Short mmCIF file of C-alpha atoms in Angstrom, two decimals:
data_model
loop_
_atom_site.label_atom_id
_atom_site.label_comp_id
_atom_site.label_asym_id
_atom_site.label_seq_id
_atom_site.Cartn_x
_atom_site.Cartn_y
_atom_site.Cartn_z
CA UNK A 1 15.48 2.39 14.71
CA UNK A 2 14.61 1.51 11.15
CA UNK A 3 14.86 -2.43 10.00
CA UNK A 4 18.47 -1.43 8.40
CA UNK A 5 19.81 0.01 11.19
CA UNK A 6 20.10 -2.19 14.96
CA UNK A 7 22.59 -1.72 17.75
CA UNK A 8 25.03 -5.33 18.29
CA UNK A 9 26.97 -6.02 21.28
CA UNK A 10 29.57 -8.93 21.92
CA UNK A 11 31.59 -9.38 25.12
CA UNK A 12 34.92 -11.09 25.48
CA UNK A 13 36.88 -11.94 29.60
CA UNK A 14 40.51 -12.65 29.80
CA UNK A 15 42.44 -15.39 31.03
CA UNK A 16 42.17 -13.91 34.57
CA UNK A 17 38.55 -14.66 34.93
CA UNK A 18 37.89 -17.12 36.84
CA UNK A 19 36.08 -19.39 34.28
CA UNK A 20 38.58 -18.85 31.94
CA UNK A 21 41.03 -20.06 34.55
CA UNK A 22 39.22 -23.21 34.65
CA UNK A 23 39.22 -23.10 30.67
CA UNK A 24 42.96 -23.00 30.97
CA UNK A 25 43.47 -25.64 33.57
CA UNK A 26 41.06 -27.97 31.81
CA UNK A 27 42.81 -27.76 28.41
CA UNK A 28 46.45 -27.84 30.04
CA UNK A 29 44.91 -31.65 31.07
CA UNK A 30 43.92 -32.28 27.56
CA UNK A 31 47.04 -31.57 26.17
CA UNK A 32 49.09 -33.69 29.26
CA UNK A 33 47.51 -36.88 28.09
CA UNK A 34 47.32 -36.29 24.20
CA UNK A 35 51.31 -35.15 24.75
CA UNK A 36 51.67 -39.03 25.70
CA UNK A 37 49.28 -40.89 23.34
CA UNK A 38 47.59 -38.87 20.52
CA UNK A 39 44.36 -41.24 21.24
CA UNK A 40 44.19 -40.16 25.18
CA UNK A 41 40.18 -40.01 26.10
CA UNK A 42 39.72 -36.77 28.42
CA UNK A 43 36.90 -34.83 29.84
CA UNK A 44 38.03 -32.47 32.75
CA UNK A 45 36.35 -30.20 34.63
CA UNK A 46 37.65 -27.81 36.91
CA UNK A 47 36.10 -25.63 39.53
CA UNK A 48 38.13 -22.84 41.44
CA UNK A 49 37.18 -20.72 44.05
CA UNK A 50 39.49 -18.90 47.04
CA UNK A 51 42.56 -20.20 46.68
CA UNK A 52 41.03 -23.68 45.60
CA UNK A 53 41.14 -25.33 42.60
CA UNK A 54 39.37 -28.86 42.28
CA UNK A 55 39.78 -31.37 38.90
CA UNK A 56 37.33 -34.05 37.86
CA UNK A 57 36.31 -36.25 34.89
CA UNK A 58 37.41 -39.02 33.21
CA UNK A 59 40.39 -39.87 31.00
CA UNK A 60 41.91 -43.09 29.63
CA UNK A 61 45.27 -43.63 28.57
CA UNK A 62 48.56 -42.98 30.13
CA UNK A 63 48.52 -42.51 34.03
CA UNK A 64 50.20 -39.16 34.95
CA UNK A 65 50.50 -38.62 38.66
CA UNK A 66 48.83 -36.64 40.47
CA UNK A 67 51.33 -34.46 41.64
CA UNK A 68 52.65 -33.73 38.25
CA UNK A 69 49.40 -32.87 37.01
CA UNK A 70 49.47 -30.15 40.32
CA UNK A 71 52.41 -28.61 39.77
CA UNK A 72 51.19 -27.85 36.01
CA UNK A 73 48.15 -26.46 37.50
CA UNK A 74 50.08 -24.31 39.64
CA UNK A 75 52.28 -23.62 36.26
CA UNK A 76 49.11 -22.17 34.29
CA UNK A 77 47.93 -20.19 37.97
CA UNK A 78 51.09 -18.64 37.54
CA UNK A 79 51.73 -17.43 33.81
CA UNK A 80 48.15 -16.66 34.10
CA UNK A 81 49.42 -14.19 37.04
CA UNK A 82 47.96 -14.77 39.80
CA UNK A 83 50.26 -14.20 43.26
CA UNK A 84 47.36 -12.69 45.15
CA UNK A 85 46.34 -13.25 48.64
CA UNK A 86 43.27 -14.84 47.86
CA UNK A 87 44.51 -16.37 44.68
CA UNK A 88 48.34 -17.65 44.03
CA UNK A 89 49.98 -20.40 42.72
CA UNK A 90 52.12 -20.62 45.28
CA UNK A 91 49.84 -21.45 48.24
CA UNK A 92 46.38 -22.33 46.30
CA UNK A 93 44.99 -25.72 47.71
CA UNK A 94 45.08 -27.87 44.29
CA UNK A 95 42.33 -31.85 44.17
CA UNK A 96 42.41 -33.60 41.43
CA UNK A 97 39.52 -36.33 41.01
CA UNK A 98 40.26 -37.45 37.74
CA UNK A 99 38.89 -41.02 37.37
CA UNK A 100 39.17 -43.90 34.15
CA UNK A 101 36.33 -43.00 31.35
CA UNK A 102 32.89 -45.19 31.31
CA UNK A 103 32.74 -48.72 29.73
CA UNK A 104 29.91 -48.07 28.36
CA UNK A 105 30.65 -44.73 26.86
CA UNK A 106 33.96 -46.33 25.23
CA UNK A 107 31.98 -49.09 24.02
CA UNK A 108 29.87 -46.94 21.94
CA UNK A 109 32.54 -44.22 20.63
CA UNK A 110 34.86 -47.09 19.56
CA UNK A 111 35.93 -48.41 16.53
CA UNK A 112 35.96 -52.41 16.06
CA UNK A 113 35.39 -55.06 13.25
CA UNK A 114 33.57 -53.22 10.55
CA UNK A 115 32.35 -50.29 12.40
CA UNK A 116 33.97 -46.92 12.33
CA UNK A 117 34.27 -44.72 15.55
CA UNK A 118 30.85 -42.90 16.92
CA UNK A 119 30.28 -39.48 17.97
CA UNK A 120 31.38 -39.66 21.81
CA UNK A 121 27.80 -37.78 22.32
CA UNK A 122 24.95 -36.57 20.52
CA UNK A 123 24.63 -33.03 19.94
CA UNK A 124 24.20 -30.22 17.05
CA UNK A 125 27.43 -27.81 16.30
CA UNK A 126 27.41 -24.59 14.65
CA UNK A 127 30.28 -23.12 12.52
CA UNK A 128 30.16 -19.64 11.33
CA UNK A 129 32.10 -16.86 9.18
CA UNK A 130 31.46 -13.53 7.80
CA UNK A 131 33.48 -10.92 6.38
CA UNK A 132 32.95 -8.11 8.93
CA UNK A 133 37.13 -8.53 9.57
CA UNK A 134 39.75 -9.77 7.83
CA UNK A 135 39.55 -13.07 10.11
CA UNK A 136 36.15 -13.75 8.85
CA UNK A 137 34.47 -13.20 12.05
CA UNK A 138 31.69 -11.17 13.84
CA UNK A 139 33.56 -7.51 14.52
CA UNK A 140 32.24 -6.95 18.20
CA UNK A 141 33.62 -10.24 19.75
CA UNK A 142 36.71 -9.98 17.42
CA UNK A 143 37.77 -6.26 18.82
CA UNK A 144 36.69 -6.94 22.53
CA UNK A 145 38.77 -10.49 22.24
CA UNK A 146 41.44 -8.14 20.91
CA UNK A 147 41.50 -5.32 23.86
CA UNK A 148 41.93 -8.11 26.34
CA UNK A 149 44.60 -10.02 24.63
CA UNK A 150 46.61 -6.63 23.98
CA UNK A 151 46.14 -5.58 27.41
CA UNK A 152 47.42 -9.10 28.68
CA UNK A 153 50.52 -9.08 27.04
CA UNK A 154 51.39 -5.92 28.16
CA UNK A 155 50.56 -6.87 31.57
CA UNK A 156 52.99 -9.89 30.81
CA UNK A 157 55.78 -8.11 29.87
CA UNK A 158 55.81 -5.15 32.63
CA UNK A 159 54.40 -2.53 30.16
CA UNK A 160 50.77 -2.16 31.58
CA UNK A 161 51.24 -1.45 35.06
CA UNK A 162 48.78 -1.84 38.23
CA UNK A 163 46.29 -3.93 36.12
CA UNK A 164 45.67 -7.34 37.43
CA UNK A 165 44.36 -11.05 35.38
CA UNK A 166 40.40 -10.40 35.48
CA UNK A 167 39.24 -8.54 32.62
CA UNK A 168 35.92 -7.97 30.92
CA UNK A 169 35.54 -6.39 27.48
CA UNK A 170 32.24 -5.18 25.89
CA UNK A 171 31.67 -3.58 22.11
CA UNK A 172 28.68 -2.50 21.07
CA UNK A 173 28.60 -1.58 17.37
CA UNK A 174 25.91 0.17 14.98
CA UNK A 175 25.03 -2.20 11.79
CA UNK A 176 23.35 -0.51 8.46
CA UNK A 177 22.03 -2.79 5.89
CA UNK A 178 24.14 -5.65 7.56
CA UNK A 179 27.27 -4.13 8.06
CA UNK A 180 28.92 -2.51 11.24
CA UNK A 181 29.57 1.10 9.99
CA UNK A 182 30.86 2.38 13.58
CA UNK A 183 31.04 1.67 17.66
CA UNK A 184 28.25 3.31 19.82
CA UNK A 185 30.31 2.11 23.44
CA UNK A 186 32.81 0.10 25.08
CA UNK A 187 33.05 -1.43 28.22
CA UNK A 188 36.40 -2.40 30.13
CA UNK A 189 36.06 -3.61 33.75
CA UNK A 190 39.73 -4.54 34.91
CA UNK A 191 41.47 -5.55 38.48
CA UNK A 192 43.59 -3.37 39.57
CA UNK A 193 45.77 -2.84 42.57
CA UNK A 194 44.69 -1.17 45.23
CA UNK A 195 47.60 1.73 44.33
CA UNK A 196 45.52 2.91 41.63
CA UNK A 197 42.38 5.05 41.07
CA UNK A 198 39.70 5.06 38.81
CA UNK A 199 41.37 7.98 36.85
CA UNK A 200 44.40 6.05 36.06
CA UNK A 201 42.83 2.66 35.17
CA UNK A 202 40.87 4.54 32.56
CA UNK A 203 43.84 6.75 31.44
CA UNK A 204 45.70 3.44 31.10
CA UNK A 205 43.20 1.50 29.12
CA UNK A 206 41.78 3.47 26.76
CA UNK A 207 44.69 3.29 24.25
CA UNK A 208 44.34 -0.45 24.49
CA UNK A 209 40.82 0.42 22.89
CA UNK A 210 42.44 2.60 19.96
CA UNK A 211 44.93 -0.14 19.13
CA UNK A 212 42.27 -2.55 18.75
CA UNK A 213 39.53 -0.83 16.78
CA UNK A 214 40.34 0.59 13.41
CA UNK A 215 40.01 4.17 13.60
CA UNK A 216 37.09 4.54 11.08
CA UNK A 217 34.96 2.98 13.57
CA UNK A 218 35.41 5.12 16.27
CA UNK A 219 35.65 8.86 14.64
CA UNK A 220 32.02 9.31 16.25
CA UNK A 221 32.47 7.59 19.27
CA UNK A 222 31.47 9.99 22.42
CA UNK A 223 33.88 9.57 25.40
CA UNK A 224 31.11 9.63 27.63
CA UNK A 225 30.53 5.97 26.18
CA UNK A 226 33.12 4.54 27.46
CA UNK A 227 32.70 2.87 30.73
CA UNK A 228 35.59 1.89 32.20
CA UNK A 229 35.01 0.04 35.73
CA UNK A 230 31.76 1.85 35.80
CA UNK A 231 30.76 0.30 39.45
CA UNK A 232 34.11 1.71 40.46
CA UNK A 233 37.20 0.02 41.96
CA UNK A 234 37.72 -3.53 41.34
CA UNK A 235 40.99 -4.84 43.12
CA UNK A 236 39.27 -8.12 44.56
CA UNK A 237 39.01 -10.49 41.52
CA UNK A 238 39.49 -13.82 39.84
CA UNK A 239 38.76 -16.98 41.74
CA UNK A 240 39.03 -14.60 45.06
CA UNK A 241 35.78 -12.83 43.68
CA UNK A 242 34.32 -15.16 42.02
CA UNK A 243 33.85 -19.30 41.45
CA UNK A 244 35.39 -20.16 38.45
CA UNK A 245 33.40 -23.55 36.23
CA UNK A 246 34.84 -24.82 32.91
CA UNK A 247 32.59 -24.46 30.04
CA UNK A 248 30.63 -21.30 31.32
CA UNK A 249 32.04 -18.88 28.43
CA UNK A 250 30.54 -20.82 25.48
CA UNK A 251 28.98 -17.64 23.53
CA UNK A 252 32.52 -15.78 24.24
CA UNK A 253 34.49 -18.72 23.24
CA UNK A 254 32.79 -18.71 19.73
CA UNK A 255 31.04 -15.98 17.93
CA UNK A 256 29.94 -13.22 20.61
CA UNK A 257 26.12 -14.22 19.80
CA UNK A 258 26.00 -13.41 16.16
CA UNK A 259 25.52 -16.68 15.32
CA UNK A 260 23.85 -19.99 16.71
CA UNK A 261 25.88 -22.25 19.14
CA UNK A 262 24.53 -25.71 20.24
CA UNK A 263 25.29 -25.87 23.71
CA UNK A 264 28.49 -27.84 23.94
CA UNK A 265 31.68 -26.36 25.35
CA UNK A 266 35.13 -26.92 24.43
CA UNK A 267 37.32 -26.98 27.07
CA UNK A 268 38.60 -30.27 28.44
CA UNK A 269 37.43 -32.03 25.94
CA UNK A 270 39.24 -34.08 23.78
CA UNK A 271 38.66 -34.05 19.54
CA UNK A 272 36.81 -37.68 19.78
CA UNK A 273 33.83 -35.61 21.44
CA UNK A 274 32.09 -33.89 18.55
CA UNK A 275 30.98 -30.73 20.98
CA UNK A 276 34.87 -30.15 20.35
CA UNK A 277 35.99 -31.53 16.75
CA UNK A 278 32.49 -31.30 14.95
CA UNK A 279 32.66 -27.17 15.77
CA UNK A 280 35.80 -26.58 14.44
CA UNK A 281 35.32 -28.13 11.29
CA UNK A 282 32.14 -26.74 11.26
CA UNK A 283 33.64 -23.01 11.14
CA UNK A 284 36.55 -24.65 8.84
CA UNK A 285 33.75 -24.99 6.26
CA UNK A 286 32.56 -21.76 6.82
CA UNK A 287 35.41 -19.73 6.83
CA UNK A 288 36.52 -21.13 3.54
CA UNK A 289 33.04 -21.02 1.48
CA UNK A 290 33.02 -17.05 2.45
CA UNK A 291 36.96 -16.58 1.53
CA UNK A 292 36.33 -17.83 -1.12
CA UNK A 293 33.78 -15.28 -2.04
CA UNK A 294 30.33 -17.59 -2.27
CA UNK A 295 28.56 -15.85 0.49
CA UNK A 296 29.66 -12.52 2.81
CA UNK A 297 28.38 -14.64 5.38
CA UNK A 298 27.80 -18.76 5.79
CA UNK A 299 26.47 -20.83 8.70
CA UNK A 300 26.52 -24.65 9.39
CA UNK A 301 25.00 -26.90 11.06
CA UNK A 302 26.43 -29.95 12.15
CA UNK A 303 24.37 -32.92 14.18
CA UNK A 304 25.63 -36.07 15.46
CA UNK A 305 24.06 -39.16 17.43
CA UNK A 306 26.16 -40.96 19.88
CA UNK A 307 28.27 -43.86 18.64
CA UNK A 308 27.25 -43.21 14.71
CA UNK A 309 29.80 -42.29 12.81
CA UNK A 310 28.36 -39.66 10.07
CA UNK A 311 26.51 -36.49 11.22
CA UNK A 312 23.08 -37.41 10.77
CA UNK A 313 22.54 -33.71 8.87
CA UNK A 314 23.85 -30.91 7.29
CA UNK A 315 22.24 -27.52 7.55
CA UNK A 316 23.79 -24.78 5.26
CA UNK A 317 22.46 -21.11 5.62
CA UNK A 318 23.87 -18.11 3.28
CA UNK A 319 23.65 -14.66 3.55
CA UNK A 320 21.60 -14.34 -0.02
CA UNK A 321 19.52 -17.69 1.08
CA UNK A 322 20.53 -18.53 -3.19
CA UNK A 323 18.59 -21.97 -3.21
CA UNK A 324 21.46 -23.31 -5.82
CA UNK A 325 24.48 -22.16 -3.71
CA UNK A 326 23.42 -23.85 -0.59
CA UNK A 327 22.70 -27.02 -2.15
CA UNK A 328 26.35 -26.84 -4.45
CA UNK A 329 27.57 -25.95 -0.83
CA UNK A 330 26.32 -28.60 0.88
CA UNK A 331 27.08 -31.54 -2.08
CA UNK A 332 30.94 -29.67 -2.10
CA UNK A 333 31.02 -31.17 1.72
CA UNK A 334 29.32 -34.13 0.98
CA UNK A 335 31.77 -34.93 -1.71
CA UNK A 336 34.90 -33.72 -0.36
CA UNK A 337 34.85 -34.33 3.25
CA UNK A 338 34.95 -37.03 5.68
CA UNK A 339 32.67 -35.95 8.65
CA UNK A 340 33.34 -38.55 10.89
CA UNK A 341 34.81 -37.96 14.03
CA UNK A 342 38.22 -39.83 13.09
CA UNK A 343 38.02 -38.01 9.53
CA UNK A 344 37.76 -34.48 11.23
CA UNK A 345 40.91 -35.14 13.82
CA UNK A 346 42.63 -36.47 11.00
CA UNK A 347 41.69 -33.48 8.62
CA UNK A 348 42.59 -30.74 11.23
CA UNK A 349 45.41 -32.99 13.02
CA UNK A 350 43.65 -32.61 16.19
CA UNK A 351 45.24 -35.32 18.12
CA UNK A 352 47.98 -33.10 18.84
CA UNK A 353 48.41 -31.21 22.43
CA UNK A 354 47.31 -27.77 21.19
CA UNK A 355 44.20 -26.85 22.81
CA UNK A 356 45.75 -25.01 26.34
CA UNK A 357 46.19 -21.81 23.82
CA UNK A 358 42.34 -22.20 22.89
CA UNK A 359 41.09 -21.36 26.44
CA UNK A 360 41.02 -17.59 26.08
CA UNK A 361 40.52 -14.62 23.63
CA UNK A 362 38.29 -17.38 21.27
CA UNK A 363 38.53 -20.09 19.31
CA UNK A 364 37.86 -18.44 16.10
CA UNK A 365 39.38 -16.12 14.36
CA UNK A 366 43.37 -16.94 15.13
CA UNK A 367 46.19 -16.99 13.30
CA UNK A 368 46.88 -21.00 12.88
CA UNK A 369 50.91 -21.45 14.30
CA UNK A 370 54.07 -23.77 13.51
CA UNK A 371 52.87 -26.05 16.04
CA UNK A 372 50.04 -27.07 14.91
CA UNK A 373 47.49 -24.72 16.61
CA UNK A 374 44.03 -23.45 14.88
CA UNK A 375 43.91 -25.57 11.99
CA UNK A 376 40.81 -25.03 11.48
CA UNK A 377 41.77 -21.45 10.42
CA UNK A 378 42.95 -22.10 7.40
CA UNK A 379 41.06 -21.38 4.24
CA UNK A 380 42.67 -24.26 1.91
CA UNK A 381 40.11 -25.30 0.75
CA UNK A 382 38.72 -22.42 -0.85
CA UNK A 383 38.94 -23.60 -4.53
CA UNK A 384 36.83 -26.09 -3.81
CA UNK A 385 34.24 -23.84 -3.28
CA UNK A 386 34.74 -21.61 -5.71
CA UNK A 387 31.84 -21.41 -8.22
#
């Protein structure tokens, strides 16, 4: 295939897969404590497995009891929808081992006398936007976070019958000179119930993948590229089929591999730990240089030490690599906004409980809400950028 011409795929999973349930679970925690004191230190993990789920990390602030922290894990099990014999929210065996955060780690991520609040870790974080959709983002994990979501709610509301929580979605999509020009093939693997075959599943998913896709992009797509459960049946799923981890989805939760990520994952984490906060602002900046028409395409780079206050760099790649924009970029940021992990929570007004909403279908490339949610999807700052 000629240099202007390569094949790029991007995956997305739903909130039925098991990781994602632990996403969900995780992030419900988050938002418990920062629901009763907007400075609440949480990390949670969460494991699940058969009918298990199991909590740990550490926290500090208000003490919430156990029990009501179970019943909102059976809460999320449940809108979720799981009621499965190896999975339900009624009878799933919920731990929690959620213990007070480290001394020492406070000591270092705290602010006191003269000295503002550290990083709660060292780490790089990558933001990224292009304008391959009218989100800004990468088109392959945008349309196969799309499928899944529109297929959810339509499992949620009774429309989409006989398909169960655990989805995958896959898009593969044909790029000339930099820009995706059509899709080559789509994967959907879906539960089901054991009441349907592999005829219906597909003839009840496919128009999930013409709602999603703008039709321009598929005129040329052959049917026989479209794999739908291709290893067959799949009624056994979720946490039944699989052990679920928080943090495992890291590529899925951001930019479907089109761009960079440092390693860090989101979920259960709280906006004083940069992995989080620094990545958000991080695709803030982006987004907004590209809307407002510098680059079609701008990554950052973000890198923090723990307890120090200011990222120790800023990287700024554009799509033209113009010398002169990058560094205008970069002194724009410098100038105009306060990287420190108090300046970024109170930029985006992360303190807030709105981070359960974040554990599926991305973290990039929402529609920011009423409440508070995706802040970091805004483009107000694009006149600052403007050149």
């Amino acid at each position: 295939m000629p240099n202007n011409k390569y094949l790029f795929t991007s995956e997305s999973v739903s909130e039925g897969h098991p990781d994602k349930v632990c996403d969900r679970i995780s992030d419900m925690v988050v938002d418990s404590y920062l629901s009763k004191d907007p400075v609440s230190r949480v990390a949670c993990e969460t494991l699940t497995t058969t009918n298990k789920v199991v909590l740990a990390g550490e926290t500090r602030g208000p003490k919430i009891d156990k029990e009501e922290l179970i019943l909102k894990v059976k809460n999320c099990i449940k809108d979720i929808g799981y009621d499965q014999g190896g999975f339900s929210w009624k009878t799933a065996n919920i731990e929690t081992f959620l213990h007070e955060q480290s001394a020492d780690i406070a000591m270092g991520v705290d602010s006191k006398d003269n000295k503002d609040e550290g990083a709660g870790d060292q780490g790089i974080m990558f933001g990224y936007a292009c304008n391959e959709t009218d989100e800004l983002m990468p088109a392959p994990i945008h349309y196969s976070h799309k499928i899944l979501r529109l297929m959810a709610d339509d499992r949620k509301s009774g429309k989409l019958k006989g398909i169960e929580p655990d989805s995958k979605s896959q898009v593969t999509m044909l790029y000339e000179n930099e820009k995706p020009v059509k899709v080559t093939s789509v994967v959907i693997s879906t539960q089901h119930s054991k009441d349907l075959d592999q005829e219906k599943v597909r003839t009840s998913i496919i128009p999930y993948i013409k709602k999603s896709i703008p039709e321009k992009f598929l005129t040329d797509l052959d049917q026989k590229e479209i794999y739908i459960n291709p290893t067959g049946q799949f009624i056994i799923g979720g946490p039944d089929g699989d052990t679920g981890l928080t943090g495992r989805k890291i590529i899925v939760d951001t930019y479907g591999g089109a761009a960079p990520h440092g390693g860090g994952a989101f979920s259960g984490k709280d906006p004083t730990k940069v992995d989080r906060s620094a990545a958000y602002v991080a695709r803030y900046l982006a987004k907004n240089v590209v809307a407002a028409g510098v680059s079609e395409k701008c990554l950052i780079q973000l890198a923090y030490a723990i307890g120090i206050s200011k990222p120790l760099s800023i990287f700024v790649k554009l799509a033209d690599g113009d010398e002169k924009k990058v560094n205008d970029v970069k002194k724009t940021i410098e100038n105009n906004f306060n990287l420190s992990p108090r300046g970024i929570r109170e930029m985006l007004k992360l303190n807030n409980p709105i981070y359960e909403v974040t554990s599926a279908y991305g973290h990039f490339g929402r529609k920011p809400t009423d409440k508070g949610e995706f802040t970091w999807e805004k483009t107000d700052k694009v006149d600052l950028f403007k050149l």
